């Protein structure tokens, strides 16, 4: 089905290849997972399979890539799409319509399928990823995880021979990860679909694969059965900064019985409050209530995690704290001042927001300019040593002259974080910061945040990653349908959620 022969690829302006003499084959019906550190060439490899490289992203290539008996370089992208379906790392980058149903139908309509077939396939795809109740929703009103499911449904509706997924579970809650993993396995088993998945979370899809491929610096360093690599060769995995399933927090101690009402525990006492959210509610223009009577407090130097299923209201809360939305009810205080009364320049130095999708806040020509932009934009004194410290701490120093969109999703996430931290905000709001991060870089990021909290920064982190929550947070609140249903220690929150 897929054959790659001695293939190397250099992006324009690069001296070092992003792919270096790749040789491997994938047979029809195989389920292959590709893993590796951020920036090691995984997404570049996928783009060589679907024709994005060389038809849309140009550079210098050697060797060849063959899909279904045809050289990718000789087949137009629109023809390849009939054979290779792609889920991009950023699902929003492949949206073309306004509503969920229209988006899932878009590809089929463009290929001229009959209305009956389109309706049948759209409904089946929506049901497959459990979003049939969102069919008439606007894409702009969905959570990151819900958008991920829409993108997956759009690919499934096309019924291609090969499915190429770039981080398909990255924005999903634990239930969503299980749903997608089970769906991929079912597609491979029932339809004999060839499935290729790039994924950092090996616990989600690794055990289901026929093969596990590990990349490092543009090369394939391991290619074997998952159980062999994750068992006999697990030390190699760790040395590359990847997390081996079952070795961190996959097997948590589950104590206590979940209660049917909101459960509240007392968190540790730190400094003065940097954030007070008092009975806040928010309703979107379509009438959907995203938050209902949320109250919380965050003190200086405290690390609060916010968990909950996709669509529970977590990102909406983040937007409210950054002043992007205004509450319909209740009030938000930042260091005892009404958030609504803060001027933009004041708010930017008080609250730093890392979006779930870093591409929403990157727009400069180089990574270094991106990190400096906030200081220059607000005409604040540049702290050169802080910029250097951030670039080094987040593994970006060697990339500082490159365009932000020319690096991996995980690297872009760290660029956006560095740009936010350059303003040295008193309150840091992080929306799924682990997205696209390998375990090694994630630990470096979290250690940096731990250092900031020692300096008095209050941190509110939205996350589905309970390994990170239990490892770094003092407290966790769990949202469900816009309400706080739990507030307490991470381990008790884990037990409360039954994970």
Coordinates of C-alpha atoms in Angstrom, one line a residue:
X1 CA 0.0 0.0 0.0
X2 CA 2.8 2.5 1.0
X3 CA 6.4 2.3 0.1
X4 CA 9.1 4.8 1.0
X5 CA 12.5 4.4 -0.6
X6 CA 15.6 6.2 0.7
X7 CA 13.6 9.4 1.1
X8 CA 15.0 12.6 2.4
X9 CA 13.4 16.1 2.5
X10 CA 14.7 19.6 3.2
X11 CA 12.3 22.5 3.7
X12 CA 13.3 25.6 1.7
X13 CA 16.2 27.4 3.4
X14 CA 17.1 24.5 5.6
X15 CA 20.6 22.9 5.6
X16 CA 19.6 19.9 7.8
X17 CA 17.0 17.5 6.4
X18 CA 13.7 17.1 8.2
X19 CA 13.6 13.6 6.9
X20 CA 16.8 11.7 6.5
X21 CA 17.0 8.6 4.3
X22 CA 13.7 7.1 5.3
X23 CA 13.0 3.5 4.2
X24 CA 9.9 1.5 5.2
X25 CA 6.8 -0.1 3.8
X26 CA 3.2 -0.4 5.1
X27 CA 1.0 -3.2 3.9
X28 CA -2.8 -2.8 3.3
X29 CA -4.8 -3.1 6.5
X30 CA -1.9 -2.4 8.9
X31 CA -2.3 -0.1 11.9
X32 CA 1.0 1.8 12.4
X33 CA 1.7 4.4 15.2
X34 CA 4.6 6.8 14.7
X35 CA 6.0 8.5 17.8
X36 CA 9.0 10.8 18.7
X37 CA 9.9 14.1 20.2
X38 CA 8.4 17.3 19.0
X39 CA 10.1 18.4 15.8
X40 CA 11.6 15.0 14.9
X41 CA 9.8 14.8 11.5
X42 CA 6.6 12.9 12.2
X43 CA 4.2 15.5 10.6
X44 CA 6.6 16.0 7.7
X45 CA 6.5 12.3 7.0
X46 CA 2.7 12.2 7.0
X47 CA 2.6 15.2 4.6
X48 CA 4.7 13.2 2.2
X49 CA 2.0 10.5 2.2
X50 CA -1.0 12.7 1.5
X51 CA 0.7 14.9 -1.2
X52 CA 0.9 18.1 0.9
X53 CA 4.6 17.6 0.3
X54 CA 5.7 18.2 -2.5
X55 CA 2.6 19.8 -4.0
X56 CA 1.7 22.4 -1.4
X57 CA 4.8 22.6 0.8
X58 CA 7.9 22.8 -1.3
X59 CA 11.5 22.0 -0.7
X60 CA 14.2 19.6 -1.9
X61 CA 13.5 15.9 -2.0
X62 CA 15.5 12.8 -2.7
X63 CA 14.1 9.3 -3.1
X64 CA 10.5 8.5 -3.6
X65 CA 7.2 7.9 -1.8
X66 CA 4.7 5.5 -3.4
X67 CA 1.0 5.2 -2.3
X68 CA -1.3 2.5 -3.9
X69 CA 1.3 1.9 -6.7
X70 CA 1.6 5.6 -7.7
X71 CA 4.4 8.1 -6.9
X72 CA 3.0 10.8 -4.7
X73 CA 5.0 13.5 -6.6
X74 CA 3.1 12.6 -9.8
X75 CA -0.4 12.6 -8.4
X76 CA -2.4 15.8 -7.7
X77 CA -3.5 16.3 -4.1
X78 CA -7.3 16.1 -5.0
X79 CA -6.8 12.7 -6.5
X80 CA -4.7 11.5 -3.6
X81 CA -7.5 12.5 -1.2
X82 CA -9.6 9.7 -2.7
X83 CA -7.1 7.2 -1.4
X84 CA -5.5 9.0 1.7
X85 CA -7.7 10.8 4.2
X86 CA -5.9 13.2 6.5
X87 CA -6.6 14.6 10.0
X88 CA -4.3 17.6 10.5
X89 CA -2.7 18.3 13.8
X90 CA -4.8 21.5 14.0
X91 CA -8.3 20.5 13.0
X92 CA -9.4 24.1 12.4
X93 CA -7.0 24.3 9.5
X94 CA -9.2 21.9 7.5
X95 CA -12.6 23.5 8.2
X96 CA -14.4 25.2 5.3
X97 CA -18.0 25.5 6.4
X98 CA -20.0 27.0 9.3
X99 CA -21.8 24.0 10.8
X100 CA -20.9 20.5 11.9
X101 CA -23.2 18.7 9.4
X102 CA -22.0 20.9 6.5
X103 CA -18.4 20.3 7.4
X104 CA -18.7 16.5 7.4
X105 CA -20.6 16.6 4.1
X106 CA -18.2 19.0 2.4
X107 CA -15.7 16.5 0.9
X108 CA -18.5 14.3 -0.4
X109 CA -20.3 17.2 -2.0
X110 CA -17.1 18.3 -3.7
X111 CA -16.6 14.8 -5.1
X112 CA -20.1 14.7 -6.5
X113 CA -21.7 12.0 -4.4
X114 CA -25.5 11.7 -4.5
X115 CA -27.6 13.4 -1.7
X116 CA -28.7 10.0 -0.4
X117 CA -25.2 8.7 0.0
X118 CA -24.0 12.0 1.5
X119 CA -26.8 11.9 4.2
X120 CA -26.1 8.2 5.0
X121 CA -22.3 8.7 5.3
X122 CA -22.6 11.9 7.3
X123 CA -25.0 10.4 9.9
X124 CA -22.8 7.3 10.2
X125 CA -19.7 9.4 10.7
X126 CA -21.4 11.7 13.3
X127 CA -22.6 8.7 15.3
X128 CA -19.1 7.0 15.0
X129 CA -17.5 9.8 17.0
X130 CA -20.5 10.6 19.2
X131 CA -21.3 14.1 18.1
X132 CA -24.7 13.5 16.4
X133 CA -26.3 15.9 19.0
X134 CA -23.9 18.7 17.7
X135 CA -24.9 18.2 14.0
X136 CA -26.4 21.7 13.6
X137 CA -24.0 23.5 15.9
X138 CA -21.7 26.2 14.6
X139 CA -18.0 25.2 14.5
X140 CA -16.9 28.4 16.2
X141 CA -18.9 27.5 19.3
X142 CA -17.3 24.1 19.8
X143 CA -14.6 23.2 22.3
X144 CA -11.2 22.0 21.0
X145 CA -12.1 18.4 21.6
X146 CA -15.4 18.7 19.8
X147 CA -13.7 20.3 16.8
X148 CA -11.2 17.3 16.8
X149 CA -14.2 14.9 16.6
X150 CA -15.7 16.9 13.7
X151 CA -12.5 16.7 11.8
X152 CA -12.3 13.0 12.3
X153 CA -15.9 12.5 11.2
X154 CA -15.2 14.5 8.0
X155 CA -12.3 12.2 7.2
X156 CA -14.3 9.0 8.0
X157 CA -17.2 10.1 5.7
X158 CA -14.8 9.9 2.7
X159 CA -14.1 6.2 3.4
X160 CA -10.5 6.4 2.0
X161 CA -8.2 3.3 1.8
X162 CA -5.6 5.0 4.0
X163 CA -6.3 7.1 7.1
X164 CA -3.5 9.4 8.2
X165 CA -4.1 11.0 11.7
X166 CA -1.8 13.6 13.2
X167 CA -2.4 13.6 17.0
X168 CA -6.1 12.5 16.8
X169 CA -6.5 12.3 20.6
X170 CA -4.5 15.4 21.7
X171 CA -7.5 17.6 22.5
X172 CA -9.8 14.8 23.8
X173 CA -10.9 14.0 27.3
X174 CA -10.3 10.4 28.6
X175 CA -13.6 9.1 27.3
X176 CA -13.0 10.7 23.9
X177 CA -9.5 9.1 23.7
X178 CA -11.1 5.7 24.3
X179 CA -13.8 6.3 21.8
X180 CA -11.4 7.4 19.0
X181 CA -8.9 4.5 19.8
X182 CA -11.7 2.0 19.6
X183 CA -13.0 3.5 16.4
X184 CA -9.7 3.3 14.7
X185 CA -9.3 -0.3 15.8
X186 CA -12.8 -1.1 14.5
X187 CA -12.1 0.5 11.1
X188 CA -8.9 -1.4 10.8
X189 CA -10.5 -4.7 11.8
X190 CA -13.9 -4.4 9.9
X191 CA -12.9 -2.4 6.8
X192 CA -9.2 -3.4 6.5
X193 CA -8.4 0.3 6.4
X194 CA -4.7 1.1 6.5
X195 CA -4.3 3.4 9.5
X196 CA -1.2 5.6 10.3
X197 CA -1.3 7.6 13.5
X198 CA 1.2 10.1 14.8
X199 CA 0.7 10.2 18.6
X200 CA 2.6 11.2 21.7
X201 CA 0.1 9.5 24.0
X202 CA 1.2 5.9 23.5
X203 CA -1.2 4.7 26.1
X204 CA -4.1 5.8 24.0
X205 CA -3.4 4.0 20.7
X206 CA 0.0 2.3 21.0
X207 CA -1.2 -1.1 22.3
X208 CA -3.8 -1.4 19.5
X209 CA -1.2 -1.0 16.7
X210 CA 0.4 -3.7 14.6
X211 CA 3.6 -1.7 14.5
X212 CA 5.2 1.1 16.4
X213 CA 7.7 3.4 14.7
X214 CA 9.9 5.7 16.7
X215 CA 11.6 8.7 15.0
X216 CA 14.4 10.9 16.1
X217 CA 16.0 13.8 14.2
X218 CA 14.4 12.9 10.9
X219 CA 15.3 9.2 11.1
X220 CA 13.5 6.0 12.0
X221 CA 15.3 4.5 15.0
X222 CA 12.9 1.8 16.0
X223 CA 10.3 -0.2 14.0
X224 CA 8.8 -3.2 15.7
X225 CA 5.8 -4.7 17.5
X226 CA 4.5 -2.3 20.2
X227 CA 4.8 -4.8 23.0
X228 CA 8.4 -5.4 22.2
X229 CA 9.3 -1.7 21.9
X230 CA 7.3 -0.7 25.0
X231 CA 8.7 -3.7 26.9
X232 CA 12.2 -4.8 25.9
X233 CA 13.2 -1.4 24.5
X234 CA 11.4 0.9 26.9
X235 CA 14.7 2.4 28.0
X236 CA 15.3 3.7 24.5
X237 CA 11.8 5.3 24.6
X238 CA 12.6 7.0 27.8
X239 CA 16.0 8.2 26.6
X240 CA 14.2 10.0 23.7
X241 CA 11.9 11.9 26.1
X242 CA 8.8 9.8 25.5
X243 CA 6.5 8.4 28.2
X244 CA 6.2 4.6 28.4
X245 CA 2.6 3.6 29.2
X246 CA 2.1 2.1 32.7
X247 CA 5.2 3.8 34.2
X248 CA 3.9 7.2 35.2
X249 CA 0.4 7.6 36.5
X250 CA -1.7 5.3 34.4
X251 CA -2.4 3.0 37.4
X252 CA -3.6 5.5 40.0
X253 CA -4.9 4.4 43.4
X254 CA -8.6 4.8 43.4
X255 CA -10.0 5.6 46.8
X256 CA -13.4 6.6 47.9
X257 CA -16.8 6.6 46.2
X258 CA -17.8 9.4 43.8
X259 CA -20.5 11.6 45.2
X260 CA -23.6 12.7 43.2
X261 CA -23.2 16.4 44.2
X262 CA -20.4 18.9 44.1
X263 CA -17.6 17.8 46.4
X264 CA -15.3 20.5 47.9
X265 CA -12.0 20.1 49.8
X266 CA -9.7 22.7 51.2
X267 CA -6.6 23.4 49.2
X268 CA -3.2 24.5 50.5
X269 CA -2.9 28.0 51.8
X270 CA -0.4 30.1 49.9
X271 CA -0.2 33.8 49.3
X272 CA -2.7 36.6 48.7
X273 CA -5.5 35.9 46.2
X274 CA -4.7 36.8 42.6
X275 CA -8.0 35.6 41.2
X276 CA -11.6 35.5 42.6
X277 CA -14.4 34.2 40.4
X278 CA -17.7 34.8 42.1
X279 CA -20.9 33.0 40.9
X280 CA -20.0 33.6 37.2
X281 CA -22.4 32.4 34.5
X282 CA -22.0 32.8 30.7
X283 CA -24.4 32.0 27.9
X284 CA -23.5 32.1 24.2
X285 CA -25.7 33.9 21.7
X286 CA -27.3 30.7 20.5
X287 CA -28.7 30.2 24.0
X288 CA -26.3 27.5 25.1
X289 CA -25.2 28.1 28.7
X290 CA -21.5 27.4 29.0
X291 CA -21.0 28.3 32.7
X292 CA -23.5 28.3 35.5
X293 CA -22.7 29.8 38.9
X294 CA -18.9 29.1 38.9
X295 CA -16.9 30.3 41.9
X296 CA -13.3 29.7 42.6
X297 CA -10.2 31.4 44.2
X298 CA -6.6 31.2 43.2
X299 CA -3.8 32.5 45.4
X300 CA -0.3 33.7 44.5
X301 CA 2.0 30.8 44.0
X302 CA -0.8 28.3 43.8
X303 CA -1.3 25.8 40.9
X304 CA -5.0 25.1 40.2
X305 CA -6.0 22.6 37.5
X306 CA -9.3 22.6 35.8
X307 CA -10.6 19.3 34.4
X308 CA -13.8 18.0 32.8
X309 CA -15.2 16.5 29.6
X310 CA -15.1 18.2 26.2
X311 CA -17.6 21.0 26.1
X312 CA -17.8 21.3 29.9
X313 CA -17.0 25.0 29.8
X314 CA -13.3 25.0 30.5
X315 CA -12.1 27.1 27.6
X316 CA -15.0 29.5 28.1
X317 CA -13.7 30.0 31.6
X318 CA -10.2 30.8 30.3
X319 CA -11.6 33.4 27.8
X320 CA -13.5 35.1 30.7
X321 CA -10.4 35.3 32.8
X322 CA -8.5 36.9 30.0
X323 CA -11.2 39.5 29.4
X324 CA -12.1 38.1 25.9
X325 CA -15.7 37.4 27.1
X326 CA -17.8 39.2 29.7
X327 CA -19.8 37.3 32.2
X328 CA -23.6 37.5 32.0
X329 CA -23.7 37.1 35.7
X330 CA -21.3 37.4 38.6
X331 CA -17.9 39.1 38.7
X332 CA -14.2 38.4 38.3
X333 CA -11.5 40.0 40.5
X334 CA -7.8 40.1 39.5
X335 CA -5.8 41.0 42.7
X336 CA -8.9 42.6 44.2
X337 CA -9.7 44.7 41.1
X338 CA -12.7 44.2 38.8
X339 CA -11.4 42.6 35.6
X340 CA -13.7 44.7 33.5
X341 CA -12.1 47.9 34.9
X342 CA -8.6 47.0 33.8
X343 CA -7.1 48.7 30.7
X344 CA -5.7 46.4 28.0
X345 CA -2.0 47.1 28.9
X346 CA -2.8 46.4 32.6
X347 CA -4.7 43.2 31.8
X348 CA -1.9 41.9 29.7
X349 CA 0.6 42.3 32.6
X350 CA -1.9 40.8 35.1
X351 CA -3.3 37.8 33.1
X352 CA -1.4 35.7 30.5
X353 CA -3.5 33.3 28.4
X354 CA -2.1 30.4 26.4
X355 CA -4.7 29.4 23.9
X356 CA -5.5 25.7 23.2
X357 CA -4.6 26.3 19.6
X358 CA -1.3 28.3 19.6
X359 CA -1.8 29.4 16.0
X360 CA -4.4 31.8 17.2
X361 CA -1.7 33.9 18.9
X362 CA 1.3 33.6 16.6
X363 CA 1.8 36.2 13.8
X364 CA 5.4 37.4 13.8
X365 CA 8.1 36.5 11.2
X366 CA 10.5 34.8 13.6
X367 CA 10.2 33.0 17.0
X368 CA 12.4 35.6 18.7
X369 CA 10.3 38.5 17.4
X370 CA 7.2 36.6 18.6
X371 CA 8.5 36.3 22.1
X372 CA 9.5 40.0 22.2
X373 CA 6.3 41.3 20.6
X374 CA 4.2 41.9 23.7
X375 CA 6.9 44.0 25.4
X376 CA 7.4 46.0 22.2
X377 CA 3.7 46.4 21.5
X378 CA 3.0 47.8 25.0
X379 CA 6.2 49.8 24.9
X380 CA 7.5 48.1 28.0
X381 CA 11.1 47.8 29.0
X382 CA 12.6 44.7 27.3
X383 CA 14.3 42.3 29.7
X384 CA 16.8 40.7 27.4
X385 CA 17.9 38.2 30.0
X386 CA 14.3 37.1 30.5
X387 CA 13.9 36.5 26.7
X388 CA 17.1 34.4 26.6
X389 CA 16.0 32.5 29.7
X390 CA 12.6 31.7 28.2
X391 CA 14.0 30.5 24.9
X392 CA 16.5 28.3 26.6
X393 CA 14.1 26.9 29.2
X394 CA 11.6 26.0 26.6
X395 CA 14.0 24.4 24.1
X396 CA 13.6 27.2 21.5
X397 CA 17.0 28.9 21.5
X398 CA 18.2 27.0 18.4
X399 CA 15.0 27.8 16.6
X400 CA 14.8 31.5 17.4
X401 CA 15.4 32.7 13.9
X402 CA 12.8 30.4 12.3
X403 CA 9.2 31.3 11.4
X404 CA 6.7 30.1 14.0
X405 CA 4.7 28.3 11.4
X406 CA 7.8 26.4 10.2
X407 CA 8.1 24.3 13.4
X408 CA 6.0 21.6 14.9
X409 CA 2.7 22.0 16.8
X410 CA 4.4 21.2 20.1
X411 CA 7.2 23.8 19.4
X412 CA 4.6 26.4 18.4
X413 CA 2.8 25.8 21.7
X414 CA 6.1 26.5 23.5
X415 CA 6.7 29.7 21.4
X416 CA 3.2 31.0 22.4
X417 CA 3.9 30.2 26.0
X418 CA 7.2 32.1 25.9
X419 CA 5.5 35.1 24.4
X420 CA 2.9 35.1 27.2
X421 CA 5.5 34.7 29.9
X422 CA 7.7 37.5 28.5
X423 CA 5.1 40.0 30.0
X424 CA 5.6 38.3 33.4
X425 CA 1.9 38.1 34.3
X426 CA 0.7 37.6 37.9
X427 CA -1.9 35.1 36.8
X428 CA -1.1 32.5 34.1
X429 CA -4.1 30.7 32.4
X430 CA -3.1 27.7 30.3
X431 CA -5.6 25.9 28.0
X432 CA -4.3 22.4 27.3
X433 CA -0.6 23.2 27.4
X434 CA 0.4 19.6 26.9
X435 CA -1.1 19.5 23.4
X436 CA 1.6 18.3 20.9
X437 CA 4.2 17.9 23.6
X438 CA 6.4 14.8 24.0
X439 CA 6.9 13.8 27.7
X440 CA 10.5 15.2 27.8
X441 CA 9.5 18.7 26.6
X442 CA 6.4 18.7 28.7
X443 CA 8.4 18.0 31.8
X444 CA 10.7 20.9 30.9
X445 CA 7.7 23.2 30.5
X446 CA 6.1 22.1 33.8
X447 CA 9.4 22.6 35.6
X448 CA 9.6 26.1 34.3
X449 CA 6.0 26.7 35.6
X450 CA 7.0 25.3 38.9
X451 CA 9.8 27.8 39.1
X452 CA 7.4 30.6 38.2
X453 CA 5.0 29.7 41.0
X454 CA 7.9 29.8 43.5
X455 CA 8.2 33.4 42.4
X456 CA 4.5 34.0 43.2
X457 CA 2.8 33.5 39.9
X458 CA -0.7 32.0 40.2
X459 CA -1.3 29.3 37.6
X460 CA -4.6 28.0 36.4
X461 CA -4.2 25.1 33.9
X462 CA -6.9 23.4 31.9
X463 CA -6.0 19.9 31.1
X464 CA -7.2 16.3 30.4
X465 CA -3.8 15.0 31.4
X466 CA -4.1 13.6 34.9
X467 CA -0.5 12.6 35.0
X468 CA 0.4 16.3 34.8
X469 CA -2.4 17.3 37.1
X470 CA -1.4 14.9 39.8
X471 CA 2.3 15.6 39.4
X472 CA 2.1 19.4 39.6
X473 CA -1.2 20.9 40.7
X474 CA -2.1 21.7 44.3
X475 CA -5.8 21.5 43.7
X476 CA -8.2 20.5 40.9
X477 CA -11.7 21.6 40.1
X478 CA -13.9 19.5 37.8
X479 CA -16.4 21.1 35.5
X480 CA -19.4 19.3 34.0
X481 CA -22.1 21.1 32.0
X482 CA -20.8 24.5 33.2
X483 CA -20.9 23.7 36.9
X484 CA -18.2 22.9 39.4
X485 CA -18.8 19.3 40.5
X486 CA -15.6 18.7 42.5
X487 CA -12.9 20.8 44.1
X488 CA -10.1 19.2 46.0
X489 CA -6.7 17.4 45.7
X490 CA -5.8 15.9 42.4
X491 CA -5.7 12.3 43.6
X492 CA -9.1 12.6 45.2
X493 CA -10.3 14.3 42.0
X494 CA -9.0 11.3 40.0
X495 CA -10.9 9.0 42.2
X496 CA -14.0 11.1 42.1
X497 CA -14.0 11.0 38.3
X498 CA -13.5 7.2 38.4
X499 CA -10.3 7.3 36.3

